[in-house]
Short mmCIF file of C-alpha atoms in Angstrom, two decimals:
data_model
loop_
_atom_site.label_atom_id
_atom_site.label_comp_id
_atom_site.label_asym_id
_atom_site.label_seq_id
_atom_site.Cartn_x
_atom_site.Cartn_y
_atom_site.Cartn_z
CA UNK Z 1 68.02 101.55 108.02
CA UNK Z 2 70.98 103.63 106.90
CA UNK Z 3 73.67 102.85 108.81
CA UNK Z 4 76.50 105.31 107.00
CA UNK Z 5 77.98 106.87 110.37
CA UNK Z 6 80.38 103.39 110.43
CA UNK Z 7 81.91 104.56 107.70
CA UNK Z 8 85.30 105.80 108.91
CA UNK Z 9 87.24 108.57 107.85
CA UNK Z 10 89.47 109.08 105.17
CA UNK Z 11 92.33 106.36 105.22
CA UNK Z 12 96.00 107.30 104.33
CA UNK Z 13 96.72 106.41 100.77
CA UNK Z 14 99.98 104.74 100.85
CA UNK Z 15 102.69 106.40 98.98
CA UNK Z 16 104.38 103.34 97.82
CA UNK Z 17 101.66 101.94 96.18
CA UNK Z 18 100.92 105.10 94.73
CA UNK Z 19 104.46 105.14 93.16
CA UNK Z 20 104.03 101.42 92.20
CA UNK Z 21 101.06 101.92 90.35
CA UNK Z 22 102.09 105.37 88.62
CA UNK Z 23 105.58 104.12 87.50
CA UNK Z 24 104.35 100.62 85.97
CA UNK Z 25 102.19 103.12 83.98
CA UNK Z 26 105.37 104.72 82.98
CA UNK Z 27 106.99 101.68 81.95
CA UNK Z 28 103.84 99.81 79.96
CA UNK Z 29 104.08 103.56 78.07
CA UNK Z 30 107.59 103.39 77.51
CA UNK Z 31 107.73 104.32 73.96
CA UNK Z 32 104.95 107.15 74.55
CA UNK Z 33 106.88 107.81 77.88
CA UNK Z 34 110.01 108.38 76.14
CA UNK Z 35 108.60 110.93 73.34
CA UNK Z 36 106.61 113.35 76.21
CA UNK Z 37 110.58 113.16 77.95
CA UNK Z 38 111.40 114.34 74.97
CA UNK Z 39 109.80 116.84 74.63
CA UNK Z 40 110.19 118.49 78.73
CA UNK Z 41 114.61 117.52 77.70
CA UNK Z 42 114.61 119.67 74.74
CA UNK Z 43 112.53 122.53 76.25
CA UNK Z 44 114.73 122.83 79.41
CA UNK Z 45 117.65 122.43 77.50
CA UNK Z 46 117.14 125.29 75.68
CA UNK Z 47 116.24 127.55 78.92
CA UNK Z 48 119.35 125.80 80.42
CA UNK Z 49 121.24 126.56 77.41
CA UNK Z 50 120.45 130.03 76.98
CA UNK Z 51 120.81 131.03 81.17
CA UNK Z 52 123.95 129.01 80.98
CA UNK Z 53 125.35 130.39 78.01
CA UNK Z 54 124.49 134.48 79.78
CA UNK Z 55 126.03 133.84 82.98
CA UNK Z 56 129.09 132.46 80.73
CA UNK Z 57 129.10 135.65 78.82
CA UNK Z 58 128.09 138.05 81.57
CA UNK Z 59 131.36 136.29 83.77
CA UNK Z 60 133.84 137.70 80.48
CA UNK Z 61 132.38 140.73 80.28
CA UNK Z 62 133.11 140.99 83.69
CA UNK Z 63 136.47 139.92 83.27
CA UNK Z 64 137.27 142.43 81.21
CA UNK Z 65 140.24 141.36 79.56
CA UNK Z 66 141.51 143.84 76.78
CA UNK Z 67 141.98 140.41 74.21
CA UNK Z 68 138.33 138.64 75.51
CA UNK Z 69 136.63 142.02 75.07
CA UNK Z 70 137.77 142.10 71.34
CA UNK Z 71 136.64 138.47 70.58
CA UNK Z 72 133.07 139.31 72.29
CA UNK Z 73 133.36 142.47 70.05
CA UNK Z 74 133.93 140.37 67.27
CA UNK Z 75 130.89 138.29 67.80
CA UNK Z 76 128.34 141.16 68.18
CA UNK Z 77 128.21 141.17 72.10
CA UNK Z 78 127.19 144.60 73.15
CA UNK Z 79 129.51 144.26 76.17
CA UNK Z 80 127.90 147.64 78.04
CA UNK Z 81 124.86 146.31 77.94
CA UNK Z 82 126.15 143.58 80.80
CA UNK Z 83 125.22 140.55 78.64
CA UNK Z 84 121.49 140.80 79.56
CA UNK Z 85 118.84 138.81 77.51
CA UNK Z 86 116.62 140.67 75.08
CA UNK Z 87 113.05 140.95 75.76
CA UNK Z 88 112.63 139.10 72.51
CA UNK Z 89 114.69 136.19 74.08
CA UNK Z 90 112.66 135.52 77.02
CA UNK Z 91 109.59 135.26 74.81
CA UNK Z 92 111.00 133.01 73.20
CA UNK Z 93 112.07 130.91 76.04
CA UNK Z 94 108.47 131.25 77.37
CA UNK Z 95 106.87 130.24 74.34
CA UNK Z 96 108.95 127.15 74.04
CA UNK Z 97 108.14 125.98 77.76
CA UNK Z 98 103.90 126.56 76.93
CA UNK Z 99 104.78 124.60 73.90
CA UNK Z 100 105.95 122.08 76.24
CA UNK Z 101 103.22 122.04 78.59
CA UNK Z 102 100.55 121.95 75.92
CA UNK Z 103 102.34 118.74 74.74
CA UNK Z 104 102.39 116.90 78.36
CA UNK Z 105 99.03 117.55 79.09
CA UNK Z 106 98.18 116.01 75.54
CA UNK Z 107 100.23 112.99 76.63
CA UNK Z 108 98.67 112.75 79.88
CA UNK Z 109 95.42 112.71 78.77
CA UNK Z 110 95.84 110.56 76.04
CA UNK Z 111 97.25 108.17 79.24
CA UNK Z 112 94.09 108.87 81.06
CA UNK Z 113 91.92 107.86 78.18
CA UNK Z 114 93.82 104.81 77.73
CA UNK Z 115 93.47 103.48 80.91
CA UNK Z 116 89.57 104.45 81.62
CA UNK Z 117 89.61 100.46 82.34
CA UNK Z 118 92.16 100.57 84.46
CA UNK Z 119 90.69 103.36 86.98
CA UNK Z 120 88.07 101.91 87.01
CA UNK Z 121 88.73 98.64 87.73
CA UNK Z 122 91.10 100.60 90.82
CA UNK Z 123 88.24 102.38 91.74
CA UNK Z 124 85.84 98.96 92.38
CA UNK Z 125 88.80 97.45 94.43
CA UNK Z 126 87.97 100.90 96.79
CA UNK Z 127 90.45 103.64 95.34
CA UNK Z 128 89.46 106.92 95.96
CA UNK Z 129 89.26 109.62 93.73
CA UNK Z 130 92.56 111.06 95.59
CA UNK Z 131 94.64 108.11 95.18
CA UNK Z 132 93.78 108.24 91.62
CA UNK Z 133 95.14 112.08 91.54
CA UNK Z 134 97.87 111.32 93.21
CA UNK Z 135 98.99 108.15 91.48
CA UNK Z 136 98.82 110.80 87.51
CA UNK Z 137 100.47 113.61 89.62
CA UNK Z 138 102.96 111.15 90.64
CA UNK Z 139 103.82 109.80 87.44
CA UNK Z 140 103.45 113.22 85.58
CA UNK Z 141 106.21 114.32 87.97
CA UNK Z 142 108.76 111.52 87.84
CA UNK Z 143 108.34 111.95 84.03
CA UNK Z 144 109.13 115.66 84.33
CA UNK Z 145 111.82 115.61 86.52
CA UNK Z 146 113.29 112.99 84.72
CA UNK Z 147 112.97 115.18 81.40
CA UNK Z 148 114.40 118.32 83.47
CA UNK Z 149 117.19 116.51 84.87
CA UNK Z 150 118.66 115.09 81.02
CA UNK Z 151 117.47 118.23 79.51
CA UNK Z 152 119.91 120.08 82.12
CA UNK Z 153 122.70 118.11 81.37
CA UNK Z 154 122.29 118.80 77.75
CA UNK Z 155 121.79 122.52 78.06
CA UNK Z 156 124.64 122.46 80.09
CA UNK Z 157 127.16 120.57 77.71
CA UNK Z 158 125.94 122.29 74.49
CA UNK Z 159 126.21 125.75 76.30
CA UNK Z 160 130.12 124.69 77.11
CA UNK Z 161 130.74 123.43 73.92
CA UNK Z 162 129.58 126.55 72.07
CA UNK Z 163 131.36 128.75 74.54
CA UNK Z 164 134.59 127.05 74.14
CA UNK Z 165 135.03 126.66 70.29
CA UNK Z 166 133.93 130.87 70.38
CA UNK Z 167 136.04 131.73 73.28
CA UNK Z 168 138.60 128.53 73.97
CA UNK Z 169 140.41 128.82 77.44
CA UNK Z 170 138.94 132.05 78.62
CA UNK Z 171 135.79 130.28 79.26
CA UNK Z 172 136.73 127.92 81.72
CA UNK Z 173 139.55 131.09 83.49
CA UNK Z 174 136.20 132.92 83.53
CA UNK Z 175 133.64 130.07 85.06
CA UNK Z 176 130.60 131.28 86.75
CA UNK Z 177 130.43 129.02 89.20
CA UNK Z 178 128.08 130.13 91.24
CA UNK Z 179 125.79 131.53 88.26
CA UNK Z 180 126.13 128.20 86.26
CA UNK Z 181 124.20 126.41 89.09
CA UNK Z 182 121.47 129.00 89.86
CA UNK Z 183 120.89 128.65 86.31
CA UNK Z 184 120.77 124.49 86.60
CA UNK Z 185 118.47 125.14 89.51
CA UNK Z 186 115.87 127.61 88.14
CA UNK Z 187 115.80 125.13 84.93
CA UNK Z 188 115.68 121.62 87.32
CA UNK Z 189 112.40 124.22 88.99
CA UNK Z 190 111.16 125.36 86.06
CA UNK Z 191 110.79 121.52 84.75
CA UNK Z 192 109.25 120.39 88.19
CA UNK Z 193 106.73 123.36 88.07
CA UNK Z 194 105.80 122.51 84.27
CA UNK Z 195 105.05 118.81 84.38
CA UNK Z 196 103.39 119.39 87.88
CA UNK Z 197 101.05 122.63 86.39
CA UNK Z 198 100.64 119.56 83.66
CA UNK Z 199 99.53 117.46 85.61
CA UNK Z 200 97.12 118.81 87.29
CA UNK Z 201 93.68 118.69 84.58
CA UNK Z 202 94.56 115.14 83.67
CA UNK Z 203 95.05 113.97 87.30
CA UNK Z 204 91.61 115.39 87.72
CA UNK Z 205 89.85 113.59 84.46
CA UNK Z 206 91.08 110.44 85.46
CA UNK Z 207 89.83 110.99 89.38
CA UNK Z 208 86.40 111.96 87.80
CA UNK Z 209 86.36 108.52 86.05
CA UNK Z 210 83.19 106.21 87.27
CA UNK Z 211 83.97 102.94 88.22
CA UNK Z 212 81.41 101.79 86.02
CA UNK Z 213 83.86 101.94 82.55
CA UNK Z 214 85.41 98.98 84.37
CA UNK Z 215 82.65 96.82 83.37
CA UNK Z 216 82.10 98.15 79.87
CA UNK Z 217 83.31 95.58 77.50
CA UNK Z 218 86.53 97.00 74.40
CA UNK Z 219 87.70 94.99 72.15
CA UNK L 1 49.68 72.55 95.47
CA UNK L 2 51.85 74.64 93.90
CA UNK L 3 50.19 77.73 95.42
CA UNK L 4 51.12 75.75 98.65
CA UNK L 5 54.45 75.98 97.87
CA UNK L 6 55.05 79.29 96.97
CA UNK L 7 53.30 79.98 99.99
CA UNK L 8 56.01 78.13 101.82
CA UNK L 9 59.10 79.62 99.92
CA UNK L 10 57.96 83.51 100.83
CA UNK L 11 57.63 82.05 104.61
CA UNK L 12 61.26 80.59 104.29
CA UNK L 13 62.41 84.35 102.41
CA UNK L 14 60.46 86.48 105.46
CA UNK L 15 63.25 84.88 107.63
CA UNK L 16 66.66 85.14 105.58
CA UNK L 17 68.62 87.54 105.66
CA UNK L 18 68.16 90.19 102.93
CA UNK L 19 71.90 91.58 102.11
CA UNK L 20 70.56 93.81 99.19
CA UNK L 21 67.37 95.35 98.67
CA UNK L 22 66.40 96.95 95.52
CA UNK L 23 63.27 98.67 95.43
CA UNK L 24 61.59 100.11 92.77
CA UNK L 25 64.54 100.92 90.85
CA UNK L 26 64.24 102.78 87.75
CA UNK L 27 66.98 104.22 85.31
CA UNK L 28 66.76 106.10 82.32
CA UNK L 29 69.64 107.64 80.17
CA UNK L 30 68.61 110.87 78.70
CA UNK L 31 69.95 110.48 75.14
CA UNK L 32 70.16 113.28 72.32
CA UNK L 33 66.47 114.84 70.92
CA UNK L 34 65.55 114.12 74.14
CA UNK L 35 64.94 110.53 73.77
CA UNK L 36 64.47 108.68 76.88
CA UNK L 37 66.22 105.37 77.44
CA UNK L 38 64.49 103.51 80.43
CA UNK L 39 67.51 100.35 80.99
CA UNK L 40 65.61 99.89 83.87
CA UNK L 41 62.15 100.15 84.60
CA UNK L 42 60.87 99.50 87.85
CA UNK L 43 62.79 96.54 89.55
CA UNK L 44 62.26 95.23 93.03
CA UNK L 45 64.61 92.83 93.81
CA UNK L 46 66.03 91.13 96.96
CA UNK L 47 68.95 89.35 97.82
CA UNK L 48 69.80 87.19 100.63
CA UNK L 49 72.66 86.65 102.04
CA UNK L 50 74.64 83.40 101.12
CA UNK L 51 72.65 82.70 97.97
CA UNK L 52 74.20 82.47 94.71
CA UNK L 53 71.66 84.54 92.65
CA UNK L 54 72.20 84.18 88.49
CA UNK L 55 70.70 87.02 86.45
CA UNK L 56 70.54 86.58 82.97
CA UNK L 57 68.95 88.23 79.94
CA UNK L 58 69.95 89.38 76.74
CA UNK L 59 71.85 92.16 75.71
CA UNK L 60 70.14 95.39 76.24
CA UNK L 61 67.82 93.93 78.42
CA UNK L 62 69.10 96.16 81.41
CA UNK L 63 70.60 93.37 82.96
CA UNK L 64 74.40 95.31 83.11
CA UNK L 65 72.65 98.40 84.87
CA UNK L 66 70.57 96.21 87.50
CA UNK L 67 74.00 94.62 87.95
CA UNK L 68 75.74 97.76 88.34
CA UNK L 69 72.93 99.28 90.82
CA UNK L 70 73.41 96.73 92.87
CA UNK L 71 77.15 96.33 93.27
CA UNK L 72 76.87 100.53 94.07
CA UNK L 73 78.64 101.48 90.94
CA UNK L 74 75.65 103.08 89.36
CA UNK L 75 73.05 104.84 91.09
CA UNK L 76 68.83 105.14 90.09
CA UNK L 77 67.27 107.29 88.84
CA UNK L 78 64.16 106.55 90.63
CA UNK L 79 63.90 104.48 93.50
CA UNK L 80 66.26 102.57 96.48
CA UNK L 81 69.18 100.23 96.74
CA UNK L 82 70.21 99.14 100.03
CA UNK L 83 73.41 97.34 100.11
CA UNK L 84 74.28 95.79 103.27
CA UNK L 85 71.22 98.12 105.12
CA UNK L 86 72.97 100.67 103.66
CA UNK L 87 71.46 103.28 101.46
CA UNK L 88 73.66 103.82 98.13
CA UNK L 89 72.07 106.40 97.18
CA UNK L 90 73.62 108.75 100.25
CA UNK L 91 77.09 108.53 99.86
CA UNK L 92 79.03 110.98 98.33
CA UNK L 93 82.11 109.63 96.65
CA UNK L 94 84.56 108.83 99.51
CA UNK L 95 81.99 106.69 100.92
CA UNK L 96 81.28 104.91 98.20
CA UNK L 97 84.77 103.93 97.69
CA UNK L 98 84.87 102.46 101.13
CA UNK L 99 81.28 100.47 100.36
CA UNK L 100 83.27 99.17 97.46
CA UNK L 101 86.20 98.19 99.28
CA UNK L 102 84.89 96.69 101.93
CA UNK L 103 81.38 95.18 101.27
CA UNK L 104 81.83 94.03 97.02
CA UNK L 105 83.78 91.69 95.65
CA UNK L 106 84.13 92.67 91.96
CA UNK L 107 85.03 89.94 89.41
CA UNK L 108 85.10 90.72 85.50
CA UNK L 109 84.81 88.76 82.18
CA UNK L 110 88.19 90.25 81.13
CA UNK L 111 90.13 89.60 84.50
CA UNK L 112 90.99 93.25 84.94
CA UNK L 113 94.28 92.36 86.48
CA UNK L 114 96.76 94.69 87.04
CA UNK L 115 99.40 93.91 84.54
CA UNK L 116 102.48 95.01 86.26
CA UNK L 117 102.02 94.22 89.58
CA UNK L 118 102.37 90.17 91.12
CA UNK L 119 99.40 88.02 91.62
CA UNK L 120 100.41 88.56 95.48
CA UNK L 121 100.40 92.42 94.81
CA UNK L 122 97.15 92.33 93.00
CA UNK L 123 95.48 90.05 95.72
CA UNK L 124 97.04 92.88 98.54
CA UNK L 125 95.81 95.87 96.57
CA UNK L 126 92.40 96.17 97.49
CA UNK L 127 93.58 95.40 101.72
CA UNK L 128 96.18 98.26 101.18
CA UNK L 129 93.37 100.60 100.21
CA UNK L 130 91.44 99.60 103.13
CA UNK L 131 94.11 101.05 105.20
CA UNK L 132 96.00 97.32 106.09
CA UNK L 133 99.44 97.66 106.67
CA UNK L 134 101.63 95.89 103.64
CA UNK L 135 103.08 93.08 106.30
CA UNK L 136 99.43 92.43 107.57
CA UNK L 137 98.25 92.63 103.50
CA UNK L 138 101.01 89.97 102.86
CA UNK L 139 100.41 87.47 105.50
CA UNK L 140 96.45 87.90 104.54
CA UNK L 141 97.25 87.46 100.75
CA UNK L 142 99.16 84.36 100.72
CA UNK L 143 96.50 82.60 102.83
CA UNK L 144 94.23 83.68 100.12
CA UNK L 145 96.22 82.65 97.23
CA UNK L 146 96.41 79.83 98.58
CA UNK L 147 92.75 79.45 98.90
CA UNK L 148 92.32 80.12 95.40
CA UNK L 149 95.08 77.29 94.62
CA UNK L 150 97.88 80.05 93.58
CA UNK L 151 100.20 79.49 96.82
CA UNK L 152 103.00 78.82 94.35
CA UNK L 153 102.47 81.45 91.86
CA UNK L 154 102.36 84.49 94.42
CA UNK L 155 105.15 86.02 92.79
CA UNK L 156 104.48 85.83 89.70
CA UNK L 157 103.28 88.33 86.77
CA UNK L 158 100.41 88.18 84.87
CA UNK L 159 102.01 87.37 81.73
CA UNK L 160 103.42 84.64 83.24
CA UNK L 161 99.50 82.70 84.49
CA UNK L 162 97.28 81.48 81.97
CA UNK L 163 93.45 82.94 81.67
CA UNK L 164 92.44 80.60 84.60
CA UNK L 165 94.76 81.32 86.98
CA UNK L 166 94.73 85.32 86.22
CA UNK L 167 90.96 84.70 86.80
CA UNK L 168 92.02 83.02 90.57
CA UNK L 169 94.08 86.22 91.17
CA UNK L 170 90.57 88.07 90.02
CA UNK L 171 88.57 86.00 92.44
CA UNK L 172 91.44 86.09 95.29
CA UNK L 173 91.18 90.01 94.98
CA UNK L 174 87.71 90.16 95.34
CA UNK L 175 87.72 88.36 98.78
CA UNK L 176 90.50 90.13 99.95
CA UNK L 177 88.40 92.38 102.18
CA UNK L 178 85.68 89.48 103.56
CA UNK L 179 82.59 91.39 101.49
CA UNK L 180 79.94 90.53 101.76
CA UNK L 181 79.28 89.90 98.29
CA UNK L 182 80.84 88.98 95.07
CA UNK L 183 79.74 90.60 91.85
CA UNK L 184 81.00 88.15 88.78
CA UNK L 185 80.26 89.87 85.44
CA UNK L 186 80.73 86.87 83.10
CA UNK L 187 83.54 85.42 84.89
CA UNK L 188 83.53 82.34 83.02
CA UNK L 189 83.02 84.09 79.58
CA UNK L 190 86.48 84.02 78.19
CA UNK L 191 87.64 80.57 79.62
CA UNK L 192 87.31 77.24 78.68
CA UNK L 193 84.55 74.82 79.58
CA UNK L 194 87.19 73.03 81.93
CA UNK L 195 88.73 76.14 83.79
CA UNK L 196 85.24 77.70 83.92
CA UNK L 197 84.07 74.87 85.77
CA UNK L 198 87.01 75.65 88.16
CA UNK L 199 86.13 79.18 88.86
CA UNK L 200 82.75 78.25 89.47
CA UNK L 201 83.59 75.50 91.87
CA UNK L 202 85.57 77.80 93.94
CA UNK L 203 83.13 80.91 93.82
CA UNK L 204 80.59 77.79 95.01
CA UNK L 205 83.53 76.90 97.88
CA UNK L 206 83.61 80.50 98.80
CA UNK L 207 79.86 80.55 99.31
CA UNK L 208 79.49 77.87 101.04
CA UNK L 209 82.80 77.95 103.60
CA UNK L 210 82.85 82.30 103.84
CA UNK L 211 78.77 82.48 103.52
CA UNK L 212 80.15 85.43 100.98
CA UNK L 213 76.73 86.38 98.36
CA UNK L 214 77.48 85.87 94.84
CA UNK L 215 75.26 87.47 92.57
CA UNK L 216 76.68 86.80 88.76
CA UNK L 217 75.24 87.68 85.57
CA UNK L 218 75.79 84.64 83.04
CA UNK L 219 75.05 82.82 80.27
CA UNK L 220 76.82 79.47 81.28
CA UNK L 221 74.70 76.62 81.95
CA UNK L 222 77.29 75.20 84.52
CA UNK L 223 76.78 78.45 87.13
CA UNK L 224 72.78 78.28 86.51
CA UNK L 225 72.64 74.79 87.92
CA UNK L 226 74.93 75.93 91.48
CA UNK L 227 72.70 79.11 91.84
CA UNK L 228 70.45 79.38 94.55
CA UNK L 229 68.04 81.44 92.50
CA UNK L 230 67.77 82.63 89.16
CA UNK L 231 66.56 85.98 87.74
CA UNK L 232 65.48 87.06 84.43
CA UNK L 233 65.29 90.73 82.82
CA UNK L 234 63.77 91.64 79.78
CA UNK L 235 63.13 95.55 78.67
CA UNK L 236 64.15 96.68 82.02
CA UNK L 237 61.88 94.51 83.70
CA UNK L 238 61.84 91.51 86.29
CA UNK L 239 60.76 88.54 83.73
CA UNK L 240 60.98 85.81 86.02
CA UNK L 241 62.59 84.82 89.54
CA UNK L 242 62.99 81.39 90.18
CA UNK L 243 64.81 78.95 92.42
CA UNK L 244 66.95 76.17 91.03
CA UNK L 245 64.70 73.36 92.59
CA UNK L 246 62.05 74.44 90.67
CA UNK L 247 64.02 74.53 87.03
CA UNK L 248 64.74 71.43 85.17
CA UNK L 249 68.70 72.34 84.23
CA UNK L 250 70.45 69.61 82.03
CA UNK L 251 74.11 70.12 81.66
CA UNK L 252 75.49 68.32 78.36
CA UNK L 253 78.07 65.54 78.88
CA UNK L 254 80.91 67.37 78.01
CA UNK L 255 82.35 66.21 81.31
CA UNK L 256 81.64 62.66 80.66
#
């Protein structure tokens, strides 16, 4: 009687619709949307700030420039030392980025829980439990990036403000160039990596999500 | 001479087509102290295809988990549900999706519309996860919008259609991949007496022109007078089966 061999294989989720249906989730959210940003801008605009701010320093020290190695004197800059970060620094760094991570995955599930209906309503119209993944790993990400890419820009200004009202001209004769974007780069990575590491238990609860919720009745 | 009859209605059943079989279907929710919940308890049910089968019973009577067996969202505990000769109870998950997709029509009390997306992109939903391409899904959505009577309001939001209409875009989703049946959980619940009437006359349309199986559960006296057959559960259990010929329905004159 069983006649399951007809059933074909796997279809190809379409990617459009995937990034239809995650980013309307984004915008219903907005509000919530815009706090979880929040928090992924401020995060990698401090690591932006303070990898910015050492390749600025590191670039003067490098200089050396009998007047710039006074001022970075002046302001406790053990210029021997090269301008590397503390172990004490990158601990902190790290701490703030968990911090960070633990607070998108609380957003994300709070998401999933909120839209139980809405999987499963998805999932009786035939969505499989991979298009559902792939539609929270989607929207994690865009809301990630997004965060990275504002909290980079920050980082960036604040560490060029500070440098200049400490140091004035010399930090622009000085410019890192070349360290000033590996720095934007490992941050815009380092954003990607955390919402997408965030992404992945919620992606999972919402997948796991019976079809059946659809039906249940909230008021 | 009724014995003659029922005699003749299980000749006329032996020869229609039976689109879901439920047999002995049992299901019991293990609650805490180790409490047993039986929601269902032993139901044997078939369903042909093309008839327009009502269940009703009150709530708690297992009526939402006999509903849910059969449109393969929930599976038994004990016992067999065929849907479309197919055995639920084998697929793993990816199949079941694709039963879903391609064999049920799902219609809710609440609409479950997507919010953001156009009636035309809620109608093309379901053909796009069936593997359609979008210009195929488009073509095939319009022509069902405008079987549903929403031709003109393809592009529009949600928001933007009152509770009957977002109801059509519910019904014009659930025939978007021919199943082979409709499931309507209440789907005249949260409408008017007027629109209600509507949805029912088109899910009746639908029947009749597609041969699609509706199976609804419902309390509205309207949809109990077009079913083919009507089935009651109490405690889990079959109460009564009947057809519509054989029930005296009066609908009040609300209509006039």
């Amino acid at each position: 009687m069983a006649r399951n061999t007809d059933i074909p294989e796997q279809t190809r989720v379409s990617w459009p619709i995937v990034f239809r249906v995650s980013i309307s989730g984004l915008q219903r959210r907005f509000g919530r949307a815009m706090i979880t940003l929040t928090g992924v801008v401020l995060a990698i605009a401090f690591l932006c700030y303070m990898l910015v701010h050492e390749a600025f320093i590191r670039a003067m020290i490098l200089a050396d420039l009998d007047s710039l190695n006074i001022l970075l004197q002046q302001n406790d800059i053990d210029i021997f030392s090269g301008g590397q970060m503390d172990p004490m620094t990158y601990l902190l760094i790290g701490l703030t980025l968990l911090t960070c991570l633990v607070g998108i995955i609380n957003a994300m599930l709070m998401a999933v829980t909120e839209r139980i209906k809405e999987i499963g309503t998805l999932k009786c119209l035939g969505a499989t439990d991979q298009f559902i993944v792939r539609a929270y790993f989607v929207e994690s990400t865009v809301q990630g990036v997004c965060g990275a890419a504002f909290g980079l820009l920050l980082g960036l200004l604040v560490a060029v403000l500070v440098t200049v009202r400490t140091y004035g001209g010399y930090t622009f004769r000085t410019f890192p160039l070349p360290a000033v974007l590996v720095s934007l780069v490992v941050s815009l990575l380092a954003g990607a990596l955390l919402s997408i590491t965030a992404a992945i238990i919620p992606a999972y609860m919402a997948a796991r999500k019976q079809p059946i919720e659809a039906l249940r009745v909230e008021e | 001479m009724v014995d003659f009859h029922k005699h003749l209605d299980a000749a006329e059943d032996a020869q229609r087509d039976i689109v879901i079989r439920a047999i002995d279907v049992k299901r019991h929710y293990h609650g805490s102290g180790g409490v047993v919940t039986k929601a269902l308890d032993g139901v044997t049910l078939d369903v042909f295809r093309g008839e327009y089968l009502s269940i009703m019973g009150p709530s708690g009577s297992g009526k939402s988990t006999l509903f849910n067996m059969i449109g393969g969202i929930d599976s038994p505990t004990e016992g067999m549900v065929f849907i479309d000769e197919i055995d639920v109870a084998q697929l793993d998950s990816y199949e079941l999706a694709w039963l879903r997709c391609h064999k049920i029509g799902y219609i809710f009390q609440s609409y479950n519309i997507l919010p953001v997306l156009t009636a035309m992109e809620n109608v093309t939903l379901p053909m796009i996860f069936a593997g359609n391409s979008p210009t195929e899904a488009r073509e095939k959505g319009m022509a069902i919008l405008e079987t549903v009577g929403l031709g003109e309001r393809a592009f529009h939001r949600p928001f933007e259609l009152s509770g009957g209409q977002q109801q059509r875009v519910a019904v014009g989703r659930a025939i978007a991949n021919d199943p082979v049946i409709i499931l309507a959980d209440e789907p005249t619940a949260n409408l008017d007496v007027h629109t209600g009437a509507e949805i029912i006359e088109l899910l009746e349309k639908l029947r009749e022109e597609r041969g699609i199986t509706i199976i609804s559960a419902t309390h509205d006296m309207k949809m109990l007078d077009v079913s083919s057959r009507i089935l009651w559960i109490r405690d889990g259990m079959v109460q009564r089966l009947e057809e519509r010929k054989n029930l005296n329905i009066q609908i009040g004159g609300l209509e006039g």
